[in-house]
mmCIF file with all atom_site columns, C-alpha atoms in Angstrom:
data_model
loop_
_atom_site.group_PDB
_atom_site.id
_atom_site.type_symbol
_atom_site.label_atom_id
_atom_site.label_alt_id
_atom_site.label_comp_id
_atom_site.label_asym_id
_atom_site.label_entity_id
_atom_site.label_seq_id
_atom_site.pdbx_PDB_ins_code
_atom_site.Cartn_x
_atom_site.Cartn_y
_atom_site.Cartn_z
_atom_site.occupancy
_atom_site.B_iso_or_equiv
_atom_site.pdbx_formal_charge
_atom_site.auth_seq_id
_atom_site.auth_comp_id
_atom_site.auth_asym_id
_atom_site.auth_atom_id
_atom_site.pdbx_PDB_model_num
ATOM 1   C CA . MET A 1 1   ? 0.050  0.066  -0.140  1.00 69.00 ? 1   MET A CA 1
ATOM 2   C CA . THR A 1 2   ? 1.121  3.581  -0.923  1.00 79.00 ? 2   THR A CA 1
ATOM 3   C CA . GLY A 1 3   ? -0.713 5.585  2.079   1.00 89.00 ? 3   GLY A CA 1
ATOM 4   C CA . ARG A 1 4   ? -1.835 9.035  1.480   1.00 95.00 ? 4   ARG A CA 1
ATOM 5   C CA . ILE A 1 5   ? -0.389 10.641 -1.683  1.00 97.00 ? 5   ILE A CA 1
ATOM 6   C CA . ILE A 1 6   ? -0.204 14.695 -1.874  1.00 98.00 ? 6   ILE A CA 1
ATOM 7   C CA . ASP A 1 7   ? -1.793 15.707 -5.122  1.00 97.00 ? 7   ASP A CA 1
ATOM 8   C CA . SER A 1 8   ? -3.104 19.347 -3.984  1.00 97.00 ? 8   SER A CA 1
ATOM 9   C CA . ASN A 1 9   ? -2.512 22.290 -2.361  1.00 97.00 ? 9   ASN A CA 1
ATOM 10  C CA . GLU A 1 10  ? -5.840 21.007 -0.079  1.00 98.00 ? 10  GLU A CA 1
ATOM 11  C CA . ASP A 1 11  ? -3.888 17.849 0.627   1.00 98.00 ? 11  ASP A CA 1
ATOM 12  C CA . VAL A 1 12  ? -0.842 20.061 1.941   1.00 98.00 ? 12  VAL A CA 1
ATOM 13  C CA . THR A 1 13  ? -3.472 22.442 4.072   1.00 97.00 ? 13  THR A CA 1
ATOM 14  C CA . GLU A 1 14  ? -5.190 19.205 5.613   1.00 98.00 ? 14  GLU A CA 1
ATOM 15  C CA . GLY A 1 15  ? -1.535 17.825 6.903   1.00 98.00 ? 15  GLY A CA 1
ATOM 16  C CA . ALA A 1 16  ? -0.602 21.383 8.019   1.00 98.00 ? 16  ALA A CA 1
ATOM 17  C CA . ALA A 1 17  ? -3.762 21.829 10.075  1.00 98.00 ? 17  ALA A CA 1
ATOM 18  C CA . TRP A 1 18  ? -3.146 18.162 11.569  1.00 98.00 ? 18  TRP A CA 1
ATOM 19  C CA . LEU A 1 19  ? 0.237  19.138 12.416  1.00 98.00 ? 19  LEU A CA 1
ATOM 20  C CA . ALA A 1 20  ? -0.779 22.008 14.133  1.00 98.00 ? 20  ALA A CA 1
ATOM 21  C CA . SER A 1 21  ? -3.392 20.662 16.068  1.00 98.00 ? 21  SER A CA 1
ATOM 22  C CA . ARG A 1 22  ? -1.151 18.109 17.748  1.00 96.00 ? 22  ARG A CA 1
ATOM 23  C CA . HIS A 1 23  ? 1.953  19.811 17.938  1.00 97.00 ? 23  HIS A CA 1
ATOM 24  C CA . PRO A 1 24  ? 2.291  23.576 19.473  1.00 97.00 ? 24  PRO A CA 1
ATOM 25  C CA . ALA A 1 25  ? 5.738  24.456 18.368  1.00 97.00 ? 25  ALA A CA 1
ATOM 26  C CA . LEU A 1 26  ? 4.652  23.279 14.583  1.00 98.00 ? 26  LEU A CA 1
ATOM 27  C CA . ALA A 1 27  ? 1.669  25.524 14.909  1.00 98.00 ? 27  ALA A CA 1
ATOM 28  C CA . ASP A 1 28  ? 3.903  28.424 15.825  1.00 96.00 ? 28  ASP A CA 1
ATOM 29  C CA . ALA A 1 29  ? 6.255  27.620 13.087  1.00 97.00 ? 29  ALA A CA 1
ATOM 30  C CA . LEU A 1 30  ? 3.284  27.765 10.442  1.00 97.00 ? 30  LEU A CA 1
ATOM 31  C CA . GLU A 1 31  ? 2.204  31.238 11.720  1.00 95.00 ? 31  GLU A CA 1
ATOM 32  C CA . LEU A 1 32  ? 5.972  32.202 10.531  1.00 93.00 ? 32  LEU A CA 1
ATOM 33  C CA . ALA A 1 33  ? 6.315  30.039 7.384   1.00 94.00 ? 33  ALA A CA 1
ATOM 34  C CA . GLY A 1 34  ? 2.826  30.981 5.877   1.00 91.00 ? 34  GLY A CA 1
ATOM 35  C CA . PRO A 1 35  ? 1.097  28.835 3.721   1.00 93.00 ? 35  PRO A CA 1
ATOM 36  C CA . LEU A 1 36  ? 3.321  25.657 2.394   1.00 97.00 ? 36  LEU A CA 1
ATOM 37  C CA . PRO A 1 37  ? 4.145  24.907 -1.209  1.00 96.00 ? 37  PRO A CA 1
ATOM 38  C CA . LEU A 1 38  ? 2.774  21.891 -3.019  1.00 97.00 ? 38  LEU A CA 1
ATOM 39  C CA . ARG A 1 39  ? 6.384  21.140 -4.418  1.00 94.00 ? 39  ARG A CA 1
ATOM 40  C CA . ARG A 1 40  ? 5.318  18.221 -6.674  1.00 95.00 ? 40  ARG A CA 1
ATOM 41  C CA . GLN A 1 41  ? 7.331  17.545 -9.536  1.00 93.00 ? 41  GLN A CA 1
ATOM 42  C CA . PRO A 1 42  ? 7.419  14.998 -12.416 1.00 95.00 ? 42  PRO A CA 1
ATOM 43  C CA . ASP A 1 43  ? 8.501  11.602 -11.482 1.00 97.00 ? 43  ASP A CA 1
ATOM 44  C CA . GLY A 1 44  ? 10.666 9.281  -13.500 1.00 97.00 ? 44  GLY A CA 1
ATOM 45  C CA . PHE A 1 45  ? 14.230 9.115  -14.634 1.00 98.00 ? 45  PHE A CA 1
ATOM 46  C CA . ALA A 1 46  ? 14.640 12.801 -15.291 1.00 97.00 ? 46  ALA A CA 1
ATOM 47  C CA . ALA A 1 47  ? 14.072 13.531 -11.906 1.00 96.00 ? 47  ALA A CA 1
ATOM 48  C CA . LEU A 1 48  ? 16.129 11.529 -10.413 1.00 96.00 ? 48  LEU A CA 1
ATOM 49  C CA . LEU A 1 49  ? 19.148 12.108 -12.691 1.00 96.00 ? 49  LEU A CA 1
ATOM 50  C CA . ASN A 1 50  ? 18.389 16.143 -12.005 1.00 94.00 ? 50  ASN A CA 1
ATOM 51  C CA . ALA A 1 51  ? 18.430 15.077 -7.966  1.00 91.00 ? 51  ALA A CA 1
ATOM 52  C CA . ILE A 1 52  ? 21.930 13.302 -8.783  1.00 92.00 ? 52  ILE A CA 1
ATOM 53  C CA . ILE A 1 53  ? 23.252 16.273 -10.657 1.00 93.00 ? 53  ILE A CA 1
ATOM 54  C CA . GLY A 1 54  ? 22.401 18.429 -7.543  1.00 88.00 ? 54  GLY A CA 1
ATOM 55  C CA . GLN A 1 55  ? 24.320 16.637 -4.965  1.00 85.00 ? 55  GLN A CA 1
ATOM 56  C CA . GLN A 1 56  ? 27.113 18.277 -3.469  1.00 83.00 ? 56  GLN A CA 1
ATOM 57  C CA . VAL A 1 57  ? 27.027 21.668 -5.999  1.00 84.00 ? 57  VAL A CA 1
ATOM 58  C CA . SER A 1 58  ? 25.381 25.146 -5.583  1.00 86.00 ? 58  SER A CA 1
ATOM 59  C CA . THR A 1 59  ? 21.795 25.387 -6.827  1.00 84.00 ? 59  THR A CA 1
ATOM 60  C CA . ALA A 1 60  ? 23.438 27.807 -9.452  1.00 91.00 ? 60  ALA A CA 1
ATOM 61  C CA . SER A 1 61  ? 25.555 25.164 -10.636 1.00 93.00 ? 61  SER A CA 1
ATOM 62  C CA . ALA A 1 62  ? 23.252 22.584 -10.804 1.00 92.00 ? 62  ALA A CA 1
ATOM 63  C CA . ASN A 1 63  ? 20.719 24.682 -12.642 1.00 93.00 ? 63  ASN A CA 1
ATOM 64  C CA . ALA A 1 64  ? 23.463 25.420 -15.095 1.00 95.00 ? 64  ALA A CA 1
ATOM 65  C CA . ILE A 1 65  ? 24.556 21.596 -15.869 1.00 96.00 ? 65  ILE A CA 1
ATOM 66  C CA . TRP A 1 66  ? 20.372 20.528 -15.970 1.00 96.00 ? 66  TRP A CA 1
ATOM 67  C CA . ALA A 1 67  ? 20.203 23.190 -18.495 1.00 96.00 ? 67  ALA A CA 1
ATOM 68  C CA . ARG A 1 68  ? 23.155 21.897 -20.965 1.00 96.00 ? 68  ARG A CA 1
ATOM 69  C CA . MET A 1 69  ? 21.643 18.241 -20.146 1.00 97.00 ? 69  MET A CA 1
ATOM 70  C CA . GLN A 1 70  ? 18.183 19.675 -21.240 1.00 97.00 ? 70  GLN A CA 1
ATOM 71  C CA . LYS A 1 71  ? 19.438 21.143 -24.377 1.00 96.00 ? 71  LYS A CA 1
ATOM 72  C CA . ALA A 1 72  ? 21.900 18.071 -25.230 1.00 96.00 ? 72  ALA A CA 1
ATOM 73  C CA . GLY A 1 73  ? 18.380 15.814 -25.001 1.00 97.00 ? 73  GLY A CA 1
ATOM 74  C CA . LEU A 1 74  ? 20.362 13.986 -22.152 1.00 98.00 ? 74  LEU A CA 1
ATOM 75  C CA . VAL A 1 75  ? 17.183 13.387 -19.863 1.00 97.00 ? 75  VAL A CA 1
ATOM 76  C CA . ALA A 1 76  ? 16.112 9.767  -20.758 1.00 98.00 ? 76  ALA A CA 1
ATOM 77  C CA . PRO A 1 77  ? 18.138 6.708  -20.191 1.00 98.00 ? 77  PRO A CA 1
ATOM 78  C CA . ALA A 1 78  ? 18.807 5.727  -24.068 1.00 98.00 ? 78  ALA A CA 1
ATOM 79  C CA . PRO A 1 79  ? 20.578 9.036  -25.135 1.00 98.00 ? 79  PRO A CA 1
ATOM 80  C CA . VAL A 1 80  ? 22.646 9.035  -21.690 1.00 98.00 ? 80  VAL A CA 1
ATOM 81  C CA . ILE A 1 81  ? 23.602 5.567  -22.512 1.00 98.00 ? 81  ILE A CA 1
ATOM 82  C CA . ALA A 1 82  ? 24.417 6.582  -25.976 1.00 98.00 ? 82  ALA A CA 1
ATOM 83  C CA . ALA A 1 83  ? 26.238 9.830  -24.980 1.00 98.00 ? 83  ALA A CA 1
ATOM 84  C CA . GLY A 1 84  ? 28.769 7.613  -23.197 1.00 97.00 ? 84  GLY A CA 1
ATOM 85  C CA . GLU A 1 85  ? 31.269 9.250  -20.633 1.00 97.00 ? 85  GLU A CA 1
ATOM 86  C CA . ASP A 1 86  ? 32.559 11.899 -23.574 1.00 97.00 ? 86  ASP A CA 1
ATOM 87  C CA . GLY A 1 87  ? 29.137 13.317 -23.853 1.00 97.00 ? 87  GLY A CA 1
ATOM 88  C CA . LEU A 1 88  ? 28.336 13.793 -20.284 1.00 97.00 ? 88  LEU A CA 1
ATOM 89  C CA . ARG A 1 89  ? 31.328 15.145 -19.600 1.00 97.00 ? 89  ARG A CA 1
ATOM 90  C CA . ALA A 1 90  ? 30.700 17.875 -22.414 1.00 95.00 ? 90  ALA A CA 1
ATOM 91  C CA . ALA A 1 91  ? 27.610 18.731 -20.563 1.00 95.00 ? 91  ALA A CA 1
ATOM 92  C CA . GLY A 1 92  ? 29.576 19.528 -17.376 1.00 94.00 ? 92  GLY A CA 1
ATOM 93  C CA . LEU A 1 93  ? 28.910 16.161 -15.445 1.00 96.00 ? 93  LEU A CA 1
ATOM 94  C CA . SER A 1 94  ? 32.055 15.271 -13.020 1.00 95.00 ? 94  SER A CA 1
ATOM 95  C CA . ARG A 1 95  ? 33.770 12.000 -13.351 1.00 96.00 ? 95  ARG A CA 1
ATOM 96  C CA . GLN A 1 96  ? 31.721 10.671 -10.523 1.00 96.00 ? 96  GLN A CA 1
ATOM 97  C CA . LYS A 1 97  ? 28.740 11.938 -11.609 1.00 97.00 ? 97  LYS A CA 1
ATOM 98  C CA . ILE A 1 98  ? 29.158 10.349 -15.219 1.00 97.00 ? 98  ILE A CA 1
ATOM 99  C CA . ALA A 1 99  ? 29.254 7.055  -13.326 1.00 98.00 ? 99  ALA A CA 1
ATOM 100 C CA . TYR A 1 100 ? 26.059 7.590  -11.183 1.00 97.00 ? 100 TYR A CA 1
ATOM 101 C CA . ALA A 1 101 ? 23.983 8.817  -14.235 1.00 98.00 ? 101 ALA A CA 1
ATOM 102 C CA . LEU A 1 102 ? 25.207 5.782  -16.411 1.00 98.00 ? 102 LEU A CA 1
ATOM 103 C CA . ALA A 1 103 ? 24.253 3.635  -13.612 1.00 98.00 ? 103 ALA A CA 1
ATOM 104 C CA . LEU A 1 104 ? 20.511 5.163  -13.281 1.00 98.00 ? 104 LEU A CA 1
ATOM 105 C CA . ALA A 1 105 ? 20.276 4.885  -17.041 1.00 98.00 ? 105 ALA A CA 1
ATOM 106 C CA . GLU A 1 106 ? 21.365 1.317  -17.051 1.00 98.00 ? 106 GLU A CA 1
ATOM 107 C CA . ALA A 1 107 ? 19.280 0.299  -13.929 1.00 97.00 ? 107 ALA A CA 1
ATOM 108 C CA . GLY A 1 108 ? 16.015 -0.336 -15.822 1.00 96.00 ? 108 GLY A CA 1
ATOM 109 C CA . ILE A 1 109 ? 13.831 0.917  -12.860 1.00 97.00 ? 109 ILE A CA 1
ATOM 110 C CA . ASP A 1 110 ? 10.050 0.591  -13.582 1.00 97.00 ? 110 ASP A CA 1
ATOM 111 C CA . TYR A 1 111 ? 9.027  4.161  -12.813 1.00 97.00 ? 111 TYR A CA 1
ATOM 112 C CA . ASP A 1 112 ? 5.211  3.464  -13.193 1.00 97.00 ? 112 ASP A CA 1
ATOM 113 C CA . ALA A 1 113 ? 5.490  0.253  -10.740 1.00 97.00 ? 113 ALA A CA 1
ATOM 114 C CA . LEU A 1 114 ? 7.200  2.582  -8.263  1.00 97.00 ? 114 LEU A CA 1
ATOM 115 C CA . ARG A 1 115 ? 4.058  4.889  -8.144  1.00 96.00 ? 115 ARG A CA 1
ATOM 116 C CA . HIS A 1 116 ? 2.367  2.051  -6.761  1.00 95.00 ? 116 HIS A CA 1
ATOM 117 C CA . ALA A 1 117 ? 4.948  0.290  -4.548  1.00 97.00 ? 117 ALA A CA 1
ATOM 118 C CA . PRO A 1 118 ? 4.949  0.770  -0.873  1.00 97.00 ? 118 PRO A CA 1
ATOM 119 C CA . ASP A 1 119 ? 7.372  3.677  0.688   1.00 97.00 ? 119 ASP A CA 1
ATOM 120 C CA . THR A 1 120 ? 10.086 0.853  2.149   1.00 96.00 ? 120 THR A CA 1
ATOM 121 C CA . ASP A 1 121 ? 10.170 -0.528 -1.257  1.00 97.00 ? 121 ASP A CA 1
ATOM 122 C CA . VAL A 1 122 ? 10.415 2.606  -3.358  1.00 98.00 ? 122 VAL A CA 1
ATOM 123 C CA . ILE A 1 123 ? 13.509 3.409  -0.991  1.00 98.00 ? 123 ILE A CA 1
ATOM 124 C CA . ALA A 1 124 ? 15.166 0.019  -1.212  1.00 98.00 ? 124 ALA A CA 1
ATOM 125 C CA . THR A 1 125 ? 14.806 0.281  -5.022  1.00 98.00 ? 125 THR A CA 1
ATOM 126 C CA . LEU A 1 126 ? 16.474 3.633  -5.917  1.00 98.00 ? 126 LEU A CA 1
ATOM 127 C CA . THR A 1 127 ? 19.180 3.173  -3.123  1.00 98.00 ? 127 THR A CA 1
ATOM 128 C CA . ALA A 1 128 ? 20.293 0.042  -4.999  1.00 98.00 ? 128 ALA A CA 1
ATOM 129 C CA . VAL A 1 129 ? 21.240 2.172  -7.757  1.00 97.00 ? 129 VAL A CA 1
ATOM 130 C CA . LYS A 1 130 ? 24.927 3.501  -7.572  1.00 96.00 ? 130 LYS A CA 1
ATOM 131 C CA . GLY A 1 131 ? 24.891 7.239  -6.392  1.00 94.00 ? 131 GLY A CA 1
ATOM 132 C CA . ILE A 1 132 ? 21.214 7.259  -4.886  1.00 96.00 ? 132 ILE A CA 1
ATOM 133 C CA . GLY A 1 133 ? 21.678 7.562  -1.344  1.00 94.00 ? 133 GLY A CA 1
ATOM 134 C CA . VAL A 1 134 ? 18.689 7.350  1.270   1.00 95.00 ? 134 VAL A CA 1
ATOM 135 C CA . TRP A 1 135 ? 18.253 11.257 1.104   1.00 93.00 ? 135 TRP A CA 1
ATOM 136 C CA . THR A 1 136 ? 17.800 11.185 -2.981  1.00 92.00 ? 136 THR A CA 1
ATOM 137 C CA . ALA A 1 137 ? 15.324 8.500  -2.564  1.00 96.00 ? 137 ALA A CA 1
ATOM 138 C CA . GLU A 1 138 ? 13.158 10.128 0.293   1.00 96.00 ? 138 GLU A CA 1
ATOM 139 C CA . ILE A 1 139 ? 13.042 13.341 -1.457  1.00 94.00 ? 139 ILE A CA 1
ATOM 140 C CA . TYR A 1 140 ? 11.754 11.686 -4.831  1.00 95.00 ? 140 TYR A CA 1
ATOM 141 C CA . ALA A 1 141 ? 9.463  10.022 -2.874  1.00 97.00 ? 141 ALA A CA 1
ATOM 142 C CA . MET A 1 142 ? 8.070  12.918 -1.281  1.00 97.00 ? 142 MET A CA 1
ATOM 143 C CA . PHE A 1 143 ? 8.030  15.521 -4.157  1.00 96.00 ? 143 PHE A CA 1
ATOM 144 C CA . ALA A 1 144 ? 8.331  13.190 -6.753  1.00 96.00 ? 144 ALA A CA 1
ATOM 145 C CA . LEU A 1 145 ? 5.803  10.597 -5.938  1.00 97.00 ? 145 LEU A CA 1
ATOM 146 C CA . GLY A 1 146 ? 3.756  12.778 -3.481  1.00 97.00 ? 146 GLY A CA 1
ATOM 147 C CA . ARG A 1 147 ? 4.176  10.148 -0.390  1.00 98.00 ? 147 ARG A CA 1
ATOM 148 C CA . ALA A 1 148 ? 2.471  11.937 2.777   1.00 98.00 ? 148 ALA A CA 1
ATOM 149 C CA . ASP A 1 149 ? 4.552  9.982  5.308   1.00 98.00 ? 149 ASP A CA 1
ATOM 150 C CA . VAL A 1 150 ? 7.896  10.113 4.217   1.00 98.00 ? 150 VAL A CA 1
ATOM 151 C CA . PHE A 1 151 ? 10.762 12.481 5.715   1.00 98.00 ? 151 PHE A CA 1
ATOM 152 C CA . ALA A 1 152 ? 14.602 12.977 4.740   1.00 96.00 ? 152 ALA A CA 1
ATOM 153 C CA . PRO A 1 153 ? 16.043 13.380 8.177   1.00 98.00 ? 153 PRO A CA 1
ATOM 154 C CA . GLY A 1 154 ? 19.426 13.435 6.675   1.00 95.00 ? 154 GLY A CA 1
ATOM 155 C CA . ASP A 1 155 ? 18.844 16.892 5.187   1.00 93.00 ? 155 ASP A CA 1
ATOM 156 C CA . LEU A 1 156 ? 20.722 19.674 6.754   1.00 92.00 ? 156 LEU A CA 1
ATOM 157 C CA . ALA A 1 157 ? 18.149 22.344 6.212   1.00 92.00 ? 157 ALA A CA 1
ATOM 158 C CA . LEU A 1 158 ? 15.730 19.915 7.777   1.00 96.00 ? 158 LEU A CA 1
ATOM 159 C CA . GLN A 1 159 ? 18.001 19.358 10.899  1.00 97.00 ? 159 GLN A CA 1
ATOM 160 C CA . GLU A 1 160 ? 18.672 23.184 11.138  1.00 95.00 ? 160 GLU A CA 1
ATOM 161 C CA . ALA A 1 161 ? 14.693 24.134 11.216  1.00 96.00 ? 161 ALA A CA 1
ATOM 162 C CA . ALA A 1 162 ? 14.053 21.441 13.689  1.00 97.00 ? 162 ALA A CA 1
ATOM 163 C CA . ARG A 1 163 ? 17.123 22.778 15.841  1.00 96.00 ? 163 ARG A CA 1
ATOM 164 C CA . LEU A 1 164 ? 15.154 26.379 15.590  1.00 95.00 ? 164 LEU A CA 1
ATOM 165 C CA . ILE A 1 165 ? 11.314 25.266 15.920  1.00 96.00 ? 165 ILE A CA 1
ATOM 166 C CA . PHE A 1 166 ? 12.524 23.238 18.943  1.00 97.00 ? 166 PHE A CA 1
ATOM 167 C CA . ASP A 1 167 ? 14.655 25.431 20.520  1.00 95.00 ? 167 ASP A CA 1
ATOM 168 C CA . LEU A 1 168 ? 17.398 22.761 20.662  1.00 97.00 ? 168 LEU A CA 1
ATOM 169 C CA . PRO A 1 169 ? 20.993 23.180 21.723  1.00 97.00 ? 169 PRO A CA 1
ATOM 170 C CA . ASP A 1 170 ? 22.273 21.328 18.691  1.00 97.00 ? 170 ASP A CA 1
ATOM 171 C CA . ARG A 1 171 ? 21.381 20.217 15.356  1.00 97.00 ? 171 ARG A CA 1
ATOM 172 C CA . PRO A 1 172 ? 19.642 16.945 15.545  1.00 98.00 ? 172 PRO A CA 1
ATOM 173 C CA . LYS A 1 173 ? 21.518 14.232 13.918  1.00 98.00 ? 173 LYS A CA 1
ATOM 174 C CA . GLU A 1 174 ? 19.881 12.141 11.293  1.00 98.00 ? 174 GLU A CA 1
ATOM 175 C CA . LYS A 1 175 ? 18.908 9.051  13.591  1.00 98.00 ? 175 LYS A CA 1
ATOM 176 C CA . VAL A 1 176 ? 17.329 11.578 16.190  1.00 98.00 ? 176 VAL A CA 1
ATOM 177 C CA . LEU A 1 177 ? 15.406 13.430 13.588  1.00 98.00 ? 177 LEU A CA 1
ATOM 178 C CA . ARG A 1 178 ? 14.033 10.099 12.018  1.00 98.00 ? 178 ARG A CA 1
ATOM 179 C CA . GLN A 1 179 ? 12.607 9.377  15.589  1.00 98.00 ? 179 GLN A CA 1
ATOM 180 C CA . MET A 1 180 ? 11.270 12.853 16.382  1.00 98.00 ? 180 MET A CA 1
ATOM 181 C CA . ALA A 1 181 ? 9.505  12.570 12.920  1.00 98.00 ? 181 ALA A CA 1
ATOM 182 C CA . GLU A 1 182 ? 7.533  9.833  14.039  1.00 98.00 ? 182 GLU A CA 1
ATOM 183 C CA . ASP A 1 183 ? 5.752  11.602 16.093  1.00 98.00 ? 183 ASP A CA 1
ATOM 184 C CA . TRP A 1 184 ? 4.622  13.927 12.848  1.00 98.00 ? 184 TRP A CA 1
ATOM 185 C CA . SER A 1 185 ? 3.172  10.607 10.893  1.00 97.00 ? 185 SER A CA 1
ATOM 186 C CA . PRO A 1 186 ? 1.081  10.320 8.712   1.00 97.00 ? 186 PRO A CA 1
ATOM 187 C CA . TRP A 1 187 ? 1.835  13.745 7.551   1.00 98.00 ? 187 TRP A CA 1
ATOM 188 C CA . ARG A 1 188 ? 5.965  13.430 8.018   1.00 98.00 ? 188 ARG A CA 1
ATOM 189 C CA . ALA A 1 189 ? 6.167  15.020 4.357   1.00 98.00 ? 189 ALA A CA 1
ATOM 190 C CA . VAL A 1 190 ? 3.999  17.913 5.298   1.00 98.00 ? 190 VAL A CA 1
ATOM 191 C CA . ALA A 1 191 ? 6.187  18.476 8.286   1.00 98.00 ? 191 ALA A CA 1
ATOM 192 C CA . ALA A 1 192 ? 8.990  18.422 5.789   1.00 98.00 ? 192 ALA A CA 1
ATOM 193 C CA . ARG A 1 193 ? 7.531  21.136 3.505   1.00 98.00 ? 193 ARG A CA 1
ATOM 194 C CA . LEU A 1 194 ? 7.100  23.418 6.691   1.00 98.00 ? 194 LEU A CA 1
ATOM 195 C CA . PHE A 1 195 ? 10.470 22.995 8.018   1.00 97.00 ? 195 PHE A CA 1
ATOM 196 C CA . PHE A 1 196 ? 12.267 23.695 4.348   1.00 95.00 ? 196 PHE A CA 1
ATOM 197 C CA . THR A 1 197 ? 9.793  26.615 4.469   1.00 95.00 ? 197 THR A CA 1
ATOM 198 C CA . TYR A 1 198 ? 10.365 27.831 7.624   1.00 95.00 ? 198 TYR A CA 1
ATOM 199 C CA . TYR A 1 199 ? 14.298 27.401 7.047   1.00 93.00 ? 199 TYR A CA 1
ATOM 200 C CA . ARG A 1 200 ? 13.913 29.714 4.079   1.00 91.00 ? 200 ARG A CA 1
ATOM 201 C CA . VAL A 1 201 ? 12.050 32.299 6.124   1.00 91.00 ? 201 VAL A CA 1
ATOM 202 C CA . ALA A 1 202 ? 14.140 32.184 9.186   1.00 87.00 ? 202 ALA A CA 1
ATOM 203 C CA . LYS A 1 203 ? 17.610 31.940 7.502   1.00 81.00 ? 203 LYS A CA 1
ATOM 204 C CA . GLY A 1 204 ? 16.579 34.244 4.455   1.00 75.00 ? 204 GLY A CA 1
ATOM 205 C CA . ARG A 1 205 ? 17.977 31.966 1.747   1.00 53.00 ? 205 ARG A CA 1
ATOM 206 C CA . GLU A 1 206 ? 17.120 28.596 -0.057  1.00 48.00 ? 206 GLU A CA 1
ATOM 207 C CA . GLY A 1 207 ? 17.595 25.220 1.736   1.00 44.00 ? 207 GLY A CA 1
ATOM 208 C CA . ILE A 1 208 ? 19.499 22.519 0.653   1.00 44.00 ? 208 ILE A CA 1
ATOM 209 C CA . ILE A 1 209 ? 17.325 21.468 -2.350  1.00 42.00 ? 209 ILE A CA 1
#
């Protein structure tokens, strides 16, 4: 079972109301953050490739590389494989990301099947591919597949937002934040949207993704 899917702003609003009614700190954070964004994006190969390109680089650099990939038509498995190392290097990919892009293109993921797979199966399928870690898989599940009860506790922006919202002395580590997020089920992905938005407002800049 896939559980609840976030398809509309109304779904986000419902989740936010649920969180605010049960967690005073989150209610206060919602007042500062304002309406939360839907943040849905198309699923599939391109979404994952874009996420890989964005790993460990600035947003500006990632956007520039992705624009070159799009212009070259390197946003589907067959063209990526055909381009090979030289073609991907010409588009701006690093040696490591070339390997990751080719691994993803050759993985043969059934993206239609992922839409109906349980969250745990989605994460397991994606993390089996070289270059896709748990963070990338969880971000994909939240924003490409619309899973309502997925969180990405390894994200630094979410960790910092949690520190600010709950007035913690230190930024919670991934394991601790994952445990904290259990209290926000079945709307953990809405909590993530809140945290990303709160981080941007509080810090005056964009988050990690």
